[in-house]
Every structure is written in structure tokens, then in C-alpha cells.
Coordinates of C-alpha atoms in Angstrom, one line a residue:
M1 CA -35.1 5.2 14.7
T2 CA -33.9 3.6 11.6
T3 CA -30.1 3.2 9.8
A4 CA -29.8 2.3 6.3
G5 CA -26.2 1.2 5.8
R6 CA -24.2 -1.5 3.9
S7 CA -23.8 -5.3 5.4
L8 CA -20.7 -6.7 6.3
G9 CA -22.3 -10.2 5.6
S10 CA -23.9 -12.7 7.6
G11 CA -21.0 -14.0 9.5
V12 CA -19.7 -10.6 10.9
G13 CA -19.5 -10.4 14.8
S14 CA -21.0 -14.0 15.0
G15 CA -17.9 -15.9 14.1
G16 CA -19.0 -16.8 11.0
T17 CA -17.0 -17.6 7.9
G18 CA -17.3 -14.3 6.3
S19 CA -16.2 -12.7 9.5
T20 CA -13.2 -15.0 9.8
D21 CA -12.0 -14.6 6.0
L22 CA -12.4 -10.6 6.1
L23 CA -10.7 -10.7 9.7
D24 CA -7.8 -12.7 8.1
A25 CA -7.7 -10.6 4.9
L26 CA -7.4 -7.7 6.7
E27 CA -4.9 -8.8 9.4
A28 CA -2.9 -10.2 6.0
L29 CA -3.2 -6.3 5.0
R30 CA -2.2 -4.9 8.1
G31 CA 1.2 -7.0 8.1
C32 CA 1.8 -5.9 4.6
L33 CA 1.4 -2.1 5.4
G34 CA 3.3 -2.7 8.2
E35 CA 6.2 -3.4 6.1
V36 CA 5.7 -0.7 3.6
R37 CA 8.4 2.1 3.5
L38 CA 8.4 5.2 1.0
P39 CA 12.0 6.3 1.7
L40 CA 12.3 8.4 -1.4
D41 CA 10.9 11.8 -2.0
A42 CA 8.9 11.0 -5.0
P43 CA 6.1 12.3 -6.4
G44 CA 3.4 12.4 -3.8
A45 CA 5.2 10.4 -1.3
A46 CA 4.6 12.8 1.7
A47 CA 0.7 12.2 1.4
A48 CA 1.2 8.5 0.9
R49 CA 3.3 8.4 4.0
A50 CA 0.7 10.1 5.8
G51 CA -2.2 8.0 4.1
R52 CA -0.4 5.0 5.0
A53 CA 0.0 5.8 8.5
E54 CA -3.6 6.8 8.7
L55 CA -4.8 3.4 7.1
F56 CA -2.7 1.3 9.5
A57 CA -3.7 3.3 12.6
Q58 CA -7.4 2.7 11.8
L59 CA -6.7 -0.8 11.2
D60 CA -5.1 -1.2 14.5
D61 CA -7.6 1.3 16.3
Y62 CA -11.0 0.6 15.1
V63 CA -11.5 -2.1 12.1
L64 CA -9.9 -5.0 13.5
P65 CA -10.8 -4.6 17.0
R66 CA -14.4 -3.9 16.1
L67 CA -14.7 -7.1 13.8
R68 CA -13.3 -9.0 16.7
R69 CA -15.7 -7.8 18.8
I70 CA -18.9 -6.3 16.9
E71 CA -21.0 -6.6 19.9
A72 CA -18.9 -3.9 21.9
P73 CA -20.5 -1.0 23.2
L74 CA -20.8 1.9 20.5
L75 CA -17.7 4.5 20.7
A76 CA -19.0 8.0 20.2
V77 CA -16.3 10.5 19.7
V78 CA -16.8 13.9 20.4
G79 CA -14.5 16.2 18.1
G80 CA -14.6 19.6 16.9
S81 CA -12.7 23.0 16.5
T82 CA -10.7 25.0 19.3
G83 CA -13.2 26.7 22.1
A84 CA -16.2 25.0 20.2
G85 CA -17.2 23.5 23.8
K86 CA -16.6 20.2 23.4
S87 CA -15.4 19.6 27.3
T88 CA -18.4 21.5 28.5
L89 CA -20.9 19.5 26.4
V90 CA -19.5 16.5 27.6
N91 CA -19.5 17.3 31.3
S92 CA -23.3 18.6 31.0
L93 CA -24.2 15.3 29.3
V94 CA -22.6 13.2 32.4
G95 CA -23.7 15.9 35.0
A96 CA -20.2 15.8 36.4
E97 CA -16.7 17.5 35.6
V98 CA -15.0 14.5 33.8
S99 CA -13.1 16.1 31.1
P100 CA -11.3 19.8 32.0
A101 CA -13.0 22.6 30.3
G102 CA -11.6 26.2 29.8
V103 CA -8.1 25.1 30.0
L104 CA -5.5 27.3 28.5
R105 CA -5.0 26.8 24.7
P106 CA -2.9 25.2 23.0
T107 CA -2.3 22.5 25.4
T108 CA -1.4 18.7 25.4
R109 CA -3.8 16.6 27.5
A110 CA -5.1 12.9 27.4
P111 CA -8.8 12.2 25.8
V112 CA -11.3 11.0 28.2
L113 CA -13.7 8.1 27.5
V114 CA -16.6 8.1 29.6
C115 CA -18.7 4.8 29.8
A116 CA -21.0 2.8 32.4
Q117 CA -19.3 0.8 34.6
A118 CA -20.3 -2.2 33.1
D119 CA -18.6 -1.5 30.4
V120 CA -15.3 -0.2 31.4
R121 CA -14.0 -3.7 30.6
W122 CA -14.3 -3.2 27.2
F123 CA -11.9 -0.5 26.8
A124 CA -9.6 -1.2 29.6
D125 CA -7.6 -4.0 27.7
R126 CA -6.8 -1.8 24.6
R127 CA -9.2 -3.5 22.0
V128 CA -9.7 -0.1 20.9
L129 CA -6.9 2.4 20.3
P130 CA -4.3 -0.2 21.7
G131 CA -1.5 2.4 21.5
L132 CA -2.9 4.6 24.2
P133 CA -2.1 3.4 27.7
R134 CA -5.2 3.3 30.2
V135 CA -5.2 5.6 33.1
T136 CA -7.8 6.2 36.0
G137 CA -8.1 9.1 38.3
D138 CA -8.2 12.6 38.0
S139 CA -5.5 13.1 35.9
A140 CA -3.5 11.3 33.3
D141 CA -0.3 12.0 31.2
P142 CA -0.7 13.2 27.5
G143 CA -0.6 10.4 25.3
S144 CA -2.6 8.0 27.7
L145 CA -6.6 7.4 27.6
R146 CA -8.3 8.3 30.7
L147 CA -11.2 6.1 31.6
V148 CA -14.2 7.5 33.7
P149 CA -17.0 5.1 34.8
S150 CA -20.3 7.0 35.1
P151 CA -24.1 6.4 35.9
A152 CA -25.2 9.1 33.9
L153 CA -24.4 6.9 30.8
A154 CA -26.5 3.7 29.9
P155 CA -24.3 0.4 29.1
G156 CA -23.8 0.1 25.5
L157 CA -22.5 3.7 24.5
A158 CA -19.2 5.2 25.4
V159 CA -18.4 9.0 25.1
L160 CA -14.7 10.1 24.2
D161 CA -13.7 13.8 24.6
A162 CA -10.9 14.2 21.7
P163 CA -8.7 16.9 21.5
D164 CA -9.3 20.0 18.9
I165 CA -9.0 19.1 15.4
D166 CA -7.7 22.4 14.3
S167 CA -5.0 22.9 17.2
V168 CA -1.7 24.6 16.9
V169 CA -0.4 21.8 18.4
T170 CA 0.7 18.9 16.1
A171 CA 0.3 16.1 18.6
N172 CA -3.1 17.3 19.4
R173 CA -4.3 17.5 15.7
E174 CA -2.8 14.0 15.0
L175 CA -4.4 12.4 18.2
G176 CA -7.9 14.1 17.3
A177 CA -7.8 12.6 13.6
Q178 CA -6.4 9.4 15.2
L179 CA -9.4 9.2 17.7
L180 CA -12.0 10.0 15.1
A181 CA -10.7 7.3 12.7
A182 CA -11.6 4.9 15.7
A183 CA -15.2 6.3 16.2
D184 CA -18.5 4.5 15.3
L185 CA -20.1 7.8 15.5
W186 CA -18.5 10.8 15.3
L187 CA -20.1 14.0 17.4
F188 CA -19.1 16.9 15.5
V189 CA -19.0 20.1 18.0
T190 CA -18.8 23.5 16.4
S191 CA -20.1 26.7 17.3
A192 CA -21.9 29.6 15.4
A193 CA -18.7 31.4 15.0
R194 CA -16.6 28.6 13.6
Y195 CA -19.2 26.1 11.6
A196 CA -17.7 27.5 8.4
D197 CA -13.9 27.0 9.4
A198 CA -12.1 25.0 6.5
V199 CA -10.2 22.2 8.8
P200 CA -13.3 20.6 10.3
W201 CA -14.8 20.3 7.0
E202 CA -12.0 18.7 5.6
L203 CA -12.5 15.9 8.2
L204 CA -16.4 15.9 7.7
R205 CA -15.5 15.2 3.7
T206 CA -13.6 12.3 5.2
A207 CA -16.5 11.0 7.2
A208 CA -18.7 11.4 4.3
E209 CA -16.5 9.4 2.0
R210 CA -15.9 6.4 4.6
A211 CA -19.6 6.4 5.6
T212 CA -18.8 7.4 9.2
A213 CA -22.0 7.6 11.2
L214 CA -22.3 11.5 12.3
A215 CA -24.2 13.8 14.4
V216 CA -23.6 17.4 14.5
V217 CA -23.8 19.6 17.7
L218 CA -24.1 23.5 16.8
D219 CA -23.0 25.1 20.2
R220 CA -23.3 28.6 21.3
V221 CA -25.9 29.6 19.0
P222 CA -27.5 33.1 19.8
A223 CA -31.3 32.4 20.0
E224 CA -31.9 35.8 17.7
G225 CA -30.0 33.9 14.8
E226 CA -30.9 30.3 15.4
A227 CA -32.9 29.6 12.5
E228 CA -30.6 31.4 10.1
V229 CA -27.5 29.7 11.6
R230 CA -29.2 26.2 11.5
E231 CA -30.5 26.6 7.8
H232 CA -27.1 27.6 6.8
L233 CA -25.1 24.5 8.3
A234 CA -27.7 22.3 7.2
A235 CA -27.3 23.4 3.5
M236 CA -23.5 22.9 3.7
L237 CA -24.1 19.8 5.4
A238 CA -26.4 18.7 2.3
R239 CA -23.9 19.9 -0.2
E240 CA -21.0 17.7 1.3
G241 CA -23.5 14.5 1.3
L242 CA -24.0 14.7 5.1
A243 CA -27.9 15.8 4.8
Q244 CA -28.6 12.8 6.8
A245 CA -27.0 14.0 9.4
P246 CA -28.4 14.7 12.8
L247 CA -28.2 18.3 14.0
F248 CA -28.7 19.4 17.4
V249 CA -28.4 23.4 18.3
V250 CA -27.4 24.4 21.7
R251 CA -28.3 27.8 22.6
E252 CA -26.0 30.1 24.1
S253 CA -26.5 29.9 27.8
P254 CA -25.1 30.8 31.0
L255 CA -23.2 28.1 32.7
T256 CA -24.3 26.6 36.2
E257 CA -20.8 24.9 38.2
G258 CA -19.2 24.9 34.4
R259 CA -22.2 22.9 32.6
L260 CA -25.0 24.2 30.5
P261 CA -28.7 24.1 31.8
E262 CA -30.3 20.6 31.4
P263 CA -33.1 21.7 29.5
V264 CA -30.3 22.7 26.8
V265 CA -28.7 19.3 26.3
A266 CA -31.4 17.4 27.0
P267 CA -32.2 16.4 23.5
L268 CA -28.8 15.4 22.9
R269 CA -28.8 13.4 25.8
E270 CA -32.3 11.7 25.2
W271 CA -31.0 10.6 21.5
L272 CA -27.8 9.1 22.7
T273 CA -29.7 7.1 25.6
R274 CA -32.0 5.8 23.0
L275 CA -29.4 4.7 21.0
A276 CA -27.6 3.0 23.9
E277 CA -30.7 1.0 24.4
D278 CA -31.6 0.2 21.1
V279 CA -29.2 -2.8 20.5
E280 CA -30.7 -3.6 17.0
E281 CA -30.2 0.0 16.2
R282 CA -26.9 0.5 18.1
Q283 CA -25.5 -2.4 15.9
A284 CA -26.6 -1.0 12.6
V285 CA -24.8 2.0 13.2
V286 CA -21.8 0.1 14.2
R287 CA -22.0 -2.1 11.0
A288 CA -22.7 0.7 8.7
T289 CA -19.7 2.6 10.1
L290 CA -17.5 -0.3 10.0
E291 CA -18.6 -1.2 6.5
G292 CA -17.6 2.4 5.3
A293 CA -14.1 2.1 7.0
V294 CA -13.7 -1.5 5.2
A295 CA -14.7 0.0 1.9
S296 CA -12.6 2.6 2.1
V297 CA -9.6 0.4 2.8
L298 CA -9.3 -0.9 -0.9
P299 CA -9.0 3.1 -2.6
R300 CA -6.8 4.4 0.3
G301 CA -4.7 1.0 0.1
E302 CA -4.4 1.3 -3.6
E303 CA -3.4 5.2 -3.5
V304 CA -0.3 3.4 -0.9
A305 CA 0.5 1.1 -3.8
A306 CA 0.5 3.7 -6.5
A307 CA 3.0 5.4 -4.3
L308 CA 5.2 2.2 -4.1
D309 CA 5.0 2.1 -7.9
A310 CA 6.5 6.1 -7.9
Q311 CA 9.3 4.9 -5.4
V312 CA 10.5 2.2 -7.7
A313 CA 9.9 4.3 -10.8
T314 CA 12.0 7.2 -9.2
A315 CA 14.6 5.1 -7.7
E316 CA 15.0 3.5 -11.3
V317 CA 15.4 7.1 -12.8
L318 CA 18.0 8.1 -10.4
R319 CA 19.9 4.6 -11.1
R320 CA 19.9 5.1 -14.7
E321 CA 21.0 9.0 -14.3
A322 CA 23.9 7.9 -12.0
I323 CA 25.0 5.0 -14.7
A324 CA 24.5 7.0 -17.5
A325 CA 26.8 9.6 -16.1
Y326 CA 29.7 6.8 -15.7
D327 CA 28.7 5.4 -19.1
I328 CA 29.5 9.0 -20.7
A329 CA 33.1 8.7 -18.9
R330 CA 33.6 5.3 -19.9
D331 CA 32.9 6.5 -23.5
E332 CA 35.3 9.6 -23.1
V333 CA 38.0 7.1 -22.2
E334 CA 37.5 4.5 -24.7
T335 CA 37.5 7.3 -27.6
A336 CA 40.9 8.5 -25.9
V337 CA 42.4 5.4 -26.3
R338 CA 41.2 4.7 -29.7
D339 CA 41.6 7.9 -31.0
G340 CA 45.3 8.7 -30.5
S341 CA 44.7 11.1 -27.8
L342 CA 47.2 9.3 -25.5
L343 CA 50.1 9.6 -27.8
R344 CA 50.9 12.9 -27.0
G345 CA 53.2 15.0 -24.8
E346 CA 55.3 12.9 -22.2
V347 CA 54.4 9.7 -23.9
L348 CA 55.6 10.7 -27.1
A349 CA 58.8 12.2 -25.8
R350 CA 59.5 9.0 -24.0
W351 CA 58.7 6.9 -26.8
Q352 CA 61.2 9.0 -29.1
D353 CA 63.6 8.5 -26.4
L354 CA 63.4 4.8 -26.3
V355 CA 63.4 4.0 -30.2
G356 CA 64.7 7.1 -31.8
T357 CA 61.6 8.1 -33.8
G358 CA 63.3 10.1 -36.6
E359 CA 65.7 7.4 -37.3
L360 CA 63.1 4.6 -37.7
L361 CA 60.7 6.4 -39.3
R362 CA 63.1 7.1 -42.2
S363 CA 64.2 3.2 -42.1
L364 CA 60.6 2.3 -42.4
E365 CA 61.1 3.0 -46.4
G366 CA 63.2 0.0 -46.4
A367 CA 62.8 -3.6 -45.5
V368 CA 61.6 -4.2 -41.7
G369 CA 64.4 -6.6 -41.3
R370 CA 67.1 -4.3 -42.0
F371 CA 66.1 -1.7 -39.0
R372 CA 65.1 -4.8 -36.5
D373 CA 68.6 -5.0 -35.0
R374 CA 68.9 -1.3 -34.5
I375 CA 65.8 -1.1 -32.3
S376 CA 66.8 -4.1 -30.4
A377 CA 70.1 -2.2 -29.6
A378 CA 68.4 0.8 -29.0
V379 CA 66.1 -0.8 -26.4
R380 CA 68.8 -3.0 -25.1
G381 CA 71.2 0.4 -24.4
R382 CA 68.5 2.4 -22.8
P383 CA 66.8 0.9 -20.2
A384 CA 66.0 3.9 -18.5
P385 CA 63.8 5.7 -21.6
G386 CA 61.7 2.4 -21.0
R387 CA 61.1 2.6 -17.5
E388 CA 60.2 6.5 -18.1
L389 CA 57.8 5.4 -21.0
R390 CA 56.0 2.9 -19.0
A391 CA 55.5 5.7 -16.2
A392 CA 54.3 8.4 -18.9
L393 CA 51.9 5.7 -20.2
E394 CA 50.5 5.1 -16.4
D395 CA 50.2 8.9 -15.7
T396 CA 48.8 9.7 -18.9
V397 CA 46.1 6.8 -18.6
E398 CA 45.5 7.6 -14.9
T399 CA 44.9 11.4 -15.6
V400 CA 42.5 10.7 -18.7
V401 CA 40.4 8.2 -16.4
S402 CA 40.5 10.7 -13.2
V403 CA 39.4 13.6 -15.1
A404 CA 36.3 11.8 -16.7
A405 CA 35.4 10.4 -13.4
A406 CA 35.6 13.8 -11.9
R407 CA 33.4 15.0 -14.9
A408 CA 31.0 12.3 -14.2
A409 CA 30.5 12.5 -10.6
E410 CA 29.6 16.2 -11.3
R411 CA 27.2 15.2 -14.1
A412 CA 25.6 12.4 -11.6
A413 CA 25.2 14.8 -8.7
A414 CA 23.7 17.7 -10.9
A415 CA 21.1 15.0 -12.4
W416 CA 20.4 14.3 -8.7
E417 CA 19.9 17.2 -7.2
A418 CA 17.7 18.4 -9.8
R419 CA 15.5 15.6 -8.2
P420 CA 13.9 15.9 -4.9
A421 CA 14.6 12.3 -4.1
G422 CA 17.9 12.4 -5.2
A423 CA 18.9 15.8 -3.4
A424 CA 17.6 14.3 -0.4
L425 CA 19.8 11.2 -0.7
L426 CA 22.7 13.3 -1.6
A427 CA 22.3 15.7 1.6
P428 CA 23.9 14.0 4.0
T429 CA 27.0 13.3 2.2
D430 CA 27.9 17.1 2.1
G431 CA 28.9 17.4 -1.4
E432 CA 31.4 13.9 -1.4
L433 CA 29.6 12.2 -4.3
G434 CA 30.0 15.2 -6.3
R435 CA 33.9 14.5 -6.3
A436 CA 35.6 11.8 -7.5
A437 CA 36.3 9.2 -4.4
A438 CA 39.5 9.9 -2.6
D439 CA 41.0 6.5 -2.9
L440 CA 40.4 6.8 -6.9
P441 CA 44.3 7.4 -7.4
D442 CA 45.3 4.4 -5.8
R443 CA 42.8 2.3 -7.2
L444 CA 43.6 3.3 -10.3
R445 CA 47.0 3.1 -10.2
G446 CA 46.5 -0.4 -9.5
E447 CA 44.6 -1.0 -12.6
V448 CA 46.9 0.6 -14.8
R449 CA 49.9 -1.3 -13.7
G450 CA 48.1 -4.3 -13.5
W451 CA 47.3 -3.7 -17.5
Q452 CA 50.9 -3.1 -18.3
S453 CA 51.9 -6.5 -16.6
T454 CA 48.8 -8.0 -18.6
V455 CA 50.4 -6.4 -21.7
L456 CA 54.0 -8.0 -21.0
D457 CA 52.4 -11.7 -20.1
L458 CA 50.5 -11.4 -23.2
V459 CA 53.9 -10.6 -25.2
S460 CA 55.5 -13.6 -23.2
R461 CA 52.9 -16.0 -24.2
E462 CA 52.6 -14.8 -27.7
G463 CA 56.0 -15.5 -28.2
A464 CA 56.6 -18.7 -26.2
G465 CA 57.3 -22.2 -28.2
R466 CA 57.5 -20.4 -31.8
R467 CA 59.6 -19.1 -34.4
S468 CA 59.4 -15.7 -32.9
A469 CA 60.8 -16.6 -29.5
A470 CA 64.2 -15.4 -30.6
R471 CA 62.9 -12.0 -31.9
V472 CA 61.2 -11.5 -28.6
L473 CA 64.1 -12.4 -26.9
S474 CA 66.4 -10.2 -29.3
L475 CA 64.2 -7.2 -28.9
G476 CA 63.2 -7.9 -24.9
V477 CA 59.7 -8.4 -23.6
N478 CA 59.9 -4.8 -21.9
G479 CA 60.8 -3.7 -25.2
A480 CA 58.1 -5.4 -27.1
G481 CA 55.7 -4.9 -24.3
L482 CA 55.9 -1.1 -24.6
A483 CA 55.6 -1.2 -28.4
A484 CA 52.5 -3.3 -28.0
M485 CA 51.0 -0.6 -25.3
I486 CA 51.7 2.1 -28.0
A487 CA 50.2 -0.1 -30.6
V488 CA 47.1 -0.3 -28.4
F489 CA 46.5 3.5 -29.0
A490 CA 46.3 3.1 -32.8
H491 CA 44.6 5.8 -34.1
T492 CA 44.6 9.6 -34.3
G493 CA 41.5 10.8 -34.5
G494 CA 41.8 13.2 -31.6
L495 CA 44.8 15.1 -32.5
T496 CA 45.4 18.1 -35.0
G497 CA 48.4 19.5 -37.1
G498 CA 51.7 18.4 -36.4
E499 CA 50.7 16.0 -33.5
V500 CA 48.9 13.7 -36.0
V501 CA 52.1 13.3 -38.1
V502 CA 54.3 12.3 -35.1
A503 CA 51.7 10.6 -33.2
G504 CA 50.4 8.5 -36.2
G505 CA 54.3 7.7 -37.1
A506 CA 54.8 6.5 -33.4
S507 CA 51.8 4.2 -33.6
A508 CA 52.3 3.3 -36.8
L509 CA 56.1 2.1 -36.0
A510 CA 55.1 0.3 -32.9
Q511 CA 52.8 -1.5 -35.3
K512 CA 55.9 -2.7 -37.6
V513 CA 58.1 -3.5 -34.8
L514 CA 55.6 -5.8 -33.5
E515 CA 54.6 -7.3 -37.1
A516 CA 58.4 -8.0 -37.6
V517 CA 58.3 -9.7 -34.5
F518 CA 54.7 -11.8 -34.3
G519 CA 53.4 -11.3 -37.6
D520 CA 50.6 -9.2 -38.8
E521 CA 47.3 -11.6 -37.1
A522 CA 49.3 -12.0 -34.0
V523 CA 49.8 -7.8 -33.5
R524 CA 45.8 -7.2 -34.5
R525 CA 45.1 -10.2 -31.7
L526 CA 47.6 -8.8 -29.2
A527 CA 46.7 -5.1 -29.5
A528 CA 43.0 -5.8 -29.4
T529 CA 43.2 -8.2 -26.2
A530 CA 45.2 -5.5 -24.5
R531 CA 42.9 -2.5 -25.7
A532 CA 40.1 -5.0 -24.3
D533 CA 42.0 -5.4 -20.9
L534 CA 42.5 -1.9 -20.3
L535 CA 38.9 -0.8 -21.0
E536 CA 37.5 -3.5 -18.9
R537 CA 39.8 -2.1 -16.1
V538 CA 38.7 1.4 -16.7
E539 CA 35.0 0.2 -16.5
R540 CA 35.6 -1.5 -13.3
V541 CA 37.1 1.8 -11.8
L542 CA 34.3 3.6 -12.9
G543 CA 31.6 1.1 -12.0
D544 CA 32.9 1.4 -8.4
E545 CA 32.5 5.3 -8.6
A546 CA 29.1 5.0 -9.7
D547 CA 28.4 2.4 -7.0
R548 CA 28.9 5.2 -4.5
Y549 CA 25.5 6.5 -5.9
L550 CA 23.6 3.0 -6.2
R551 CA 24.8 2.2 -2.5
L552 CA 22.8 5.4 -1.5
L553 CA 19.7 3.8 -3.5
D554 CA 20.1 0.5 -1.8
R555 CA 20.2 1.8 1.5
A556 CA 16.9 3.2 0.7
Q557 CA 15.7 -0.3 0.3
V558 CA 13.2 0.5 -2.3
D559 CA 11.4 -2.7 -2.7
P560 CA 10.0 -3.4 -6.2
D561 CA 7.9 -6.4 -5.0
R562 CA 6.1 -4.3 -2.4
A563 CA 3.6 -2.8 -4.3
G564 CA 2.3 -6.1 -6.0
Q565 CA 2.3 -7.7 -2.4
L566 CA 0.1 -4.9 -1.2
R567 CA -2.0 -5.2 -3.9
E568 CA -2.7 -9.0 -3.7
A569 CA -3.5 -8.4 0.2
L570 CA -5.7 -5.6 -1.1
S571 CA -7.3 -8.3 -3.5
G572 CA -7.7 -10.5 -0.3
V573 CA -10.0 -8.0 1.6
A574 CA -11.8 -7.3 -1.8
A575 CA -12.9 -10.9 -2.1
A576 CA -13.6 -11.4 1.7
G577 CA -15.7 -8.9 1.7
R578 CA -18.1 -9.7 -1.6
P579 CA -20.4 -12.1 0.3
G580 CA -23.3 -10.0 1.3
A581 CA -21.3 -6.7 1.1
G582 CA -23.6 -4.9 -1.0
R583 CA -23.1 -2.4 -3.5
P584 CA -19.8 -0.1 -3.0
G585 CA -20.6 3.4 -2.6
A586 CA -24.4 2.6 -2.3
G587 CA -24.9 5.2 0.7
R588 CA -24.0 6.2 4.3
P589 CA -25.7 5.4 7.7
A590 CA -28.7 7.5 8.2
V591 CA -29.0 8.3 11.9
R592 CA -32.4 9.5 12.8
G593 CA -32.6 12.6 15.1
R594 CA -33.4 16.2 15.1
R595 CA -32.8 19.2 12.6

């Protein structure tokens, strides 16, 4: 019996440098995979999560334990379709009922591992499948691994009866796949009625891709159809790159005490016994399967790294969409501030109450100095309209920003809802982020009042210690400050009809009043500073609104560096596996047997 495969290097299993380097690299990869999170529903995320879990489990369940103890017994996992006769076959091989057969399906039960008494120590310490508690005795809880010593098996070989790989019970399917990934040799059991089923062939293709040693048992074959069924199954195996897999045919036979007749199972038992007794051959199978598993780490790990890239890209798209929605809101407010849209309605009425717009507009045709005193008197004599104007400005700015924030929330929510990742993040918020935050009015009011106070401070500082100080005092800081607030909204691009004339006149009047007090250059500087302060405050408020979305992304904890770290770990595995590793994809183990 010969096995062709790829070498893991001269140090594997003997404490050599190659083995140590590869083991260290794989342990580093395992640590990195353990830190991988794929929280967003990015393209391919579901498959990548499953792939990461499978790779991590195979490192834990098989690759690392086997690298540490290359001399441990070969583990043959018996897996296959529902009702294929796996348990009956295992019981027949060992000549005792060690695995319950004929149980009501679907059910979840503990897998059974049978080995020689001398080999129990290899499997009792969780070297393989560390996540499954070990039990002995006749029964075990689901999720545990029942160990059964048997004199029927030669030392060096263990047989594990796995759950159905096509079970309707999810836990059974997942455990079955996990056990197959931990196998040195997969004994695939199918029947004459089920061998063409789709689900088993998916796993058979995986076995071919990973170069897992494989033997096929075709069970329950009618004597009259044996040749035809064997030929068809052999052709299917060849098409999938599994032509070298030994094929054993078990004819349909009556059971004796629940077991198959000895002549029926003798060829398979003899083959397994020879494999157990031939140390060189057995370790060649182990090395070939291990090499295939290690070789598969690189492309599977790269798939996870690509999924991590997709996480980062998706998070960035969601981040840009949220920020863009509020950037539009900021632009809307800035346009309203600059185009005179705020100088309408209540603000205009209160400004007219404050300074008597009609009279002052007529006075602009003469010298500014002649109507300065009238303005001062009007401001000093009518304090109530000043307070009303300030309140009107506050309400108008708050309304413009609130409307812009509400539209931004709707835009951001719609953009996120259009993407699976965004929709999943928004789902727990119950539509809350599609509206402006409940505390927006309070925050906004504080910022607008803060802006008004800043404008008054600017007016006070501009007039302090200068010849204009007396003019500021005569006009009043509040009066000059209100004029400065009106001057901030200097243009009229957003208005139509009569509003243009009135608002433009109000803005121009405020400008002339301030120029009479401070001079042209100071007025331009003051208005620009006041406008910049207002827009900065608006941006802060809108930024806080956008942060509600960004905090959702931050809580997802998409790590932009994780893909690079994973690729670095994969490079370490590739480098450690180079000495004596052979050509990747050079073949799979050929286990000599029957056809």
C-alpha cells in the first residue's frame, strides 16, 4: 500500500526547526483569527463568518493538535448521509454495539470514538476536538465525545462515528462537518439509493480541495445492481478529482444482532487493520492530510482577509453617506444665512418695529450722520422691540437648522436602509435615527443664544478704546449688536418680489448703521466673524446629529488594521511551510485499496 502526498518538511513531528516554525506561525494565525470580527452585513460577510469559524475550528480541532503530536493514532471519521448505515457499519467492524443504530431521526446525540485500549490516552486529553467533553460509558449528553475502547481495533487507528452530514438538525450538520475537518481519513458512507445526493458531494469536493485522505463505502447495494452502481459512483468520484479514493461495496444483507455478516465487512476491516499496523503508511496518510489542511489555510485565510476589506469599505461607505447627508444640511443653512432668506416674516417685522424702516430708508438719501441720532433714539426708546427682534432671530435660525437636520436624518436613514449593513445597524433603533434627536431644540437654542452673546461681545470689543466708543454708547451695545446680526444676513438671493426690496433695504440699513459707528472695514470684519461663528455653531449641532450614525458604526468595531494583520500571519504560515513543502496543489494522497 502506497500513499503519494506532499511533505510537511523534515522537522514535522520530530521537534525540528521546520515543525517549530510552522507550529508557531499557525498558532499566531489562530490568535489573529480569534480576533477577527465581521459585524457588518457587507457583501459575502455571511459566508466569510462561516469560513472563519470553520478555519478556526480546524486549526483547534486538527491542524495544531496533529502538528504537535504527529505520531498519534490515525483518526478515521465515518461520515455520510442520513440512513446510510454508518452506525451499523461501525458496530459491525468492531463486533459490538458501540454506536446506537436505527434511532429515530432527526436526533442529536454524542459522537462515538472507538479505539484500542492503549490509544485511549491520545483522545482522553482533548488533544483532538478540544471543545467536546469526554465521557465513557453507555450514554453521553449531546455535544460530548464518547470514548469506547475495543479489542477489535489494532493500536494506531481510531474510528469515530459522526452525525449525519445532511441532517435536518442544524447542530448535527455542524458537528458532522466539524468532525470531518478533524479527520486524518474520511470514511464516507453512502447507499445505493443516496450516493448521488447533492449535500454529500459538497463535502466530498471540500475533501478533494483540501487533499484529505478519503475512502468511500457504498452500502446497501443490491447484488443485481452492484456493477452498474459501482461503475457510476466511480465515474462521479473521478470527475471530482477523487479517482484514487478506495471504494468498498457492502451488499444488502440481513443483519444478525443488528450487525452485518462478517464476509460483507471483512474487506474494509482488513484494509483498516493493515493501515493501522503499517506505521510508515499510516503516518504517510496523516502527513498528506495534514499537508492538505495546512495548504488550504492560505486561500481560506485570504477569503477572510478579503471579507475584512469589505467590512472596512462598507463602513466607509456608510460613514460617507451619513456625513454627506449632514453636509447637505450644513450647506442649506449656510445658503439661508447668506442669501437673505432669514430676513423675512417675523424678523423683518421686528426690525421695522425697532428702527422704523420706512423713515430710515428715506433718510439714506442724505448723509448718514443726520439720521444716526434718530436711530439711537429709536433704539433707546423702544427696548421691547429689541428683545422681540432678538427672539425672532433666535426662532428663525432654530427653525432653519431644525428643518435641515430633520431632512438630513431622513436622507441618512434612507441611504443606510438601502444597504443590508446599514439596515441591520438601524433595525434596533426603531426608526429613531430617521428623525432629529429629541434634545436638538435645547442644544440648538443654546448655540443660537451663545452666538447672539458672541455678537454683542464682538460689538463691545470693536468699540472699546476707539473713537467709535462714544457712538457705540450712544447707539447702545444691544442696538449695534442687533444691527450686526441683521448685517450677517447680507444678501437676498433667496427672496422674491417685494421681499427683496424690504429685506435688501433692512440689510443695507443695518450695514449703514454699523458703518456710521465703526467704519467700512470694521463692519466687514465684524459681520464676517459673526457669520463664521454662527456657521461653526450650526456645524457643531449638525455634527452631533451625524454622530448618532457614526456611533452606531463605532460600536460595530470594524478594525481597519485587522486585514493587514491577518495577511501578515498568513505570510508567516506560507514562509514557515516552504522548506520541503513541495509544490502547492501537486496532488492528494492516494490510499491504495479496493475498487
